Amino acid sequence: MLRHHLKVTVRSFLKRPLLSLLNVTGLSIGLSAFLVISLYLFQENSYEKGFSDYDRIYRVEEHFLSMGRLAWSNSNLQHVIDEIPEVEQFTRFQQFSNGEFFINEIAFKTKRTLIADTSFFKVFDYQFLYGDPETALSKPGDIVISESAAIKFFNRVNVLGEKIHFENNGDFFISGVIKSSVINSHLDFDLARFKGEPDAYDVNKWFNIGGYTYVKTTNKIEKEVLNVKLDALSEKHAYPVVHGNGGLSVEEWLNSENTVRFYAKPIRDIYLESNLQFEIGNNGDRQTRITLSLISIFILVIAAINFMNLTTARSSLRTKEIGVRKVLGVERSSLIRQFLFESLLITFLSALIAGGLSELFIKLINQSMGEVIGVSLMNYPALLIYFAFGTFSLGLVAGIYPAFYLSSVKMLPLLKGMKLGNVLNLGSAKFLRNGLVVLQFTISSTLIIGALFVYSQLKFLKNLNLGFEKDQVIVLPAAGVLGENKYALRTELLRLSGVEASSFTYRLPADGSSNITSTMLDEETSMSFEGFQTDQYLQQVLDFKLLEGEWFNTQKEQADSLIVINQAALRQLGFEEPIGKVLGDYWRIVGVVEDFYYDDFRNEIGPVMFMHSPEHHNRLTLRINADIAPLTEIEKVWNEFTNEPFDYYYLNQNFESQLAKEKQDADAVLLFTILAIFISCLGLFGLASFVADQRVHEFGVRKVLGASVKNLVKLFSFHFIKLILVAFLISVPLAIYGVDLWLQGFVQRIPITIGIFLIAAFFSIVIAVGTVLFQSIKTGRLNPINTLRNE
């Protein structure tokens, strides 16, 4: 029986190869796109599952005075955490900001180096390829390396005992190599080195913050239970020190802005949901996951609609075959099985092709966008079971309608050569096909509109006034290694005709760093600022717009307490005349600058404080005239002062990197939008072929009665254009809702204007007309003698 079904299926495919090819192609591309997105989403949602006890691991976060809730926590916490009996293990670590180290005097850089205590591998059970996790970080000089980093830096995995030198921290010897897991963690590191003895307990340290604290509980407990116990620690240890005799009850203090309060966050929630200050790295974006989830479902629906339409169309052309089989005694159940078998065979054939295409797509995406997707069916074969089950379900659902509908036709009219439309009442079938086409292009039009708005917003952000001049500014990040000679370097560089201004600073806008400065405005109120330690020349380099007062002036009495603030700080302070005002009995305002972007484009511009702080100078910024001062001249001056490699970057690269992730998401939306449109066009082309075959007699009669080719092309195309217009009208409110929701994530956004919708409508109609144009012209050129001879 199986052999018979296979034989009939192959014969059917060969009889009408175009429809069969369109069916397989559309479904293959749709499944591959769905598979690629699903693998990415699986990867995003599998973070931390590589740890066997991930459901018992929590990060302890801290609300620290007016700075709000932070990923960091207090170092005193490690000395009192054992007062919570549910805590089985805890660990503290820092992230090493300077990733440079030396192997055999050759410099390397890492993405992430952790400075961890001896309990790190007791909380996080990384799999060790070499070394013992119990002793890997037990003494000074111990360092653990990841498998991928070992291959990158040593070209082999077994590197136990190898020496790694850090410029300011001496020599470390590799004591363990951990296996690189397919499942990612927000903690994934290249190197983890021994932290040393824990900081001693000091009651005054409740006023400080820094480092990360993670705990593992004896059993899985709700975070709310752990938070209650953490509140008890705050009440017992931090409240008497931080609050003193402030007059607030413990409950009032814990809920006030100036509290020191701890929160437990399950480790699984960190990558998926957390977006606090001082995060270890960039966490996942919920909006991106939702967008890609919707797109993957849209593409799968479009592919399934295509499959149903083309399967029905292809099966509808087999009228005589159905009639002959019924005359020969084939039961309806056998016909149903035949149609379902064909549907499943096409689906599994498409799935095989889709599996190969998905591997190709993943490779191309990773090459163009970086290592975005690390999971595939090849390195995580357990996903094959889900994919096979989903493929079977899709083939069964898509094949049910043509199987039961076409197997119910009467045999005698079919044997007389009557068209299926004359045998069955195809009104419902036609309505279904048209409805499915409308649904397809509603989704496609929505994606087109969305893609146009996404790129318009990115263009808007790229040209946004940042509040300072970022172009033609070069940053030398390693200038601090020169010590006192850095000022001589600055003087020599200013002698170059193309160097217009120069400044030393600790921090620059959008460099990924954060430096929160908090000050008490009065006994009960504190205020936090983004701090920028700089010199008296930064305003000349970046051209901040002074609104009131002046920048730091070395010609006048200078003090470390002088500050320049931005408009956001002034609004929050509420001063009518800010110049000369003193904050917290220490900071004195000498100037106010226009608001500027110092972080990403999704966050509101907060209060900023510029501090004149010469001791923090480590980055040299240069405003240049690129036409006059070539980089080779700057490098030549640099080499006169040091043997350190000449390292530089343009300041605008900071903002380009800020937009890189947004552009990456936009490119993904565009790519899958194109695939969705292509699949829809394949279905529309196949359906046009089917409709042309069904109406061939009608067009022959019209031509005999004097219809021109132009008339027939218009008549044939207009039917599909109507469907596309209906689809576009339905897509407009859906797109407005989705686009507005996405744009709400930006502080500055473009308006939703009619222009983009008109462009999208033009694209939709052009795509539809272009798709059916071939069939339209082919139909219009039919010779009526050939079409009417068979009637």
Short mmCIF file of N, CA and C in Angstrom, two decimals, residues 75 79 86 107 116 122 179 192 198 260 306 358 370 393 441 504 541 606 613 639 661 694 750:
data_model
loop_
_atom_site.label_atom_id
_atom_site.label_comp_id
_atom_site.label_asym_id
_atom_site.label_seq_id
_atom_site.Cartn_x
_atom_site.Cartn_y
_atom_site.Cartn_z
N SER A 75 29.80 44.75 49.99
CA SER A 75 30.78 43.72 50.36
C SER A 75 30.55 43.18 51.76
N HIS A 79 29.53 38.69 54.88
CA HIS A 79 29.81 38.36 56.27
C HIS A 79 28.54 38.09 57.08
N GLU A 86 18.57 29.20 54.73
CA GLU A 86 18.30 28.59 53.43
C GLU A 86 19.46 28.74 52.45
N ALA A 107 50.80 40.33 23.63
CA ALA A 107 49.60 40.91 24.23
C ALA A 107 48.34 40.30 23.63
N ALA A 116 37.20 36.16 41.06
CA ALA A 116 36.25 35.41 41.85
C ALA A 116 36.89 34.81 43.10
N LYS A 122 31.58 26.38 43.37
CA LYS A 122 30.65 25.64 44.21
C LYS A 122 29.21 26.10 43.94
N LYS A 179 34.68 23.45 30.10
CA LYS A 179 34.11 23.11 28.80
C LYS A 179 33.19 24.21 28.33
N ALA A 192 38.88 33.42 34.65
CA ALA A 192 38.42 33.70 36.01
C ALA A 192 39.60 33.50 36.94
N PRO A 198 38.61 37.69 51.33
CA PRO A 198 37.47 38.63 51.28
C PRO A 198 37.75 39.90 52.09
N VAL A 260 18.94 51.12 52.10
CA VAL A 260 19.86 50.08 51.65
C VAL A 260 19.11 48.77 51.80
N ASN A 306 0.24 28.82 1.90
CA ASN A 306 0.72 28.46 0.57
C ASN A 306 0.54 26.99 0.31
N SER A 358 18.56 25.90 6.95
CA SER A 358 18.72 26.56 8.25
C SER A 358 20.18 26.61 8.67
N GLY A 370 28.09 38.57 13.38
CA GLY A 370 28.77 38.04 14.56
C GLY A 370 28.11 36.75 15.00
N SER A 393 2.75 17.40 12.20
CA SER A 393 1.49 18.10 12.50
C SER A 393 1.12 19.06 11.38
N PHE A 441 -1.09 38.23 2.62
CA PHE A 441 -0.59 39.56 2.28
C PHE A 441 -0.89 40.59 3.36
N PHE A 504 41.97 65.72 28.46
CA PHE A 504 42.04 64.46 29.20
C PHE A 504 40.74 64.28 29.97
N VAL A 541 36.67 70.48 23.12
CA VAL A 541 36.74 69.32 22.23
C VAL A 541 35.36 68.88 21.77
N GLY A 606 19.37 61.61 32.06
CA GLY A 606 19.28 61.89 33.49
C GLY A 606 20.21 62.99 33.92
N SER A 613 38.65 67.03 37.79
CA SER A 613 39.34 66.01 38.58
C SER A 613 40.59 65.56 37.83
N ASN A 639 54.68 57.63 19.27
CA ASN A 639 55.83 56.71 19.33
C ASN A 639 57.08 57.39 19.91
N LYS A 661 23.29 47.21 17.58
CA LYS A 661 22.31 46.21 18.01
C LYS A 661 20.94 46.51 17.41
N GLN A 694 -8.33 27.32 -14.62
CA GLN A 694 -9.76 27.18 -14.37
C GLN A 694 -10.59 28.09 -15.29
N ILE A 750 10.32 58.96 15.67
CA ILE A 750 9.68 59.59 14.52
C ILE A 750 8.17 59.51 14.68
#
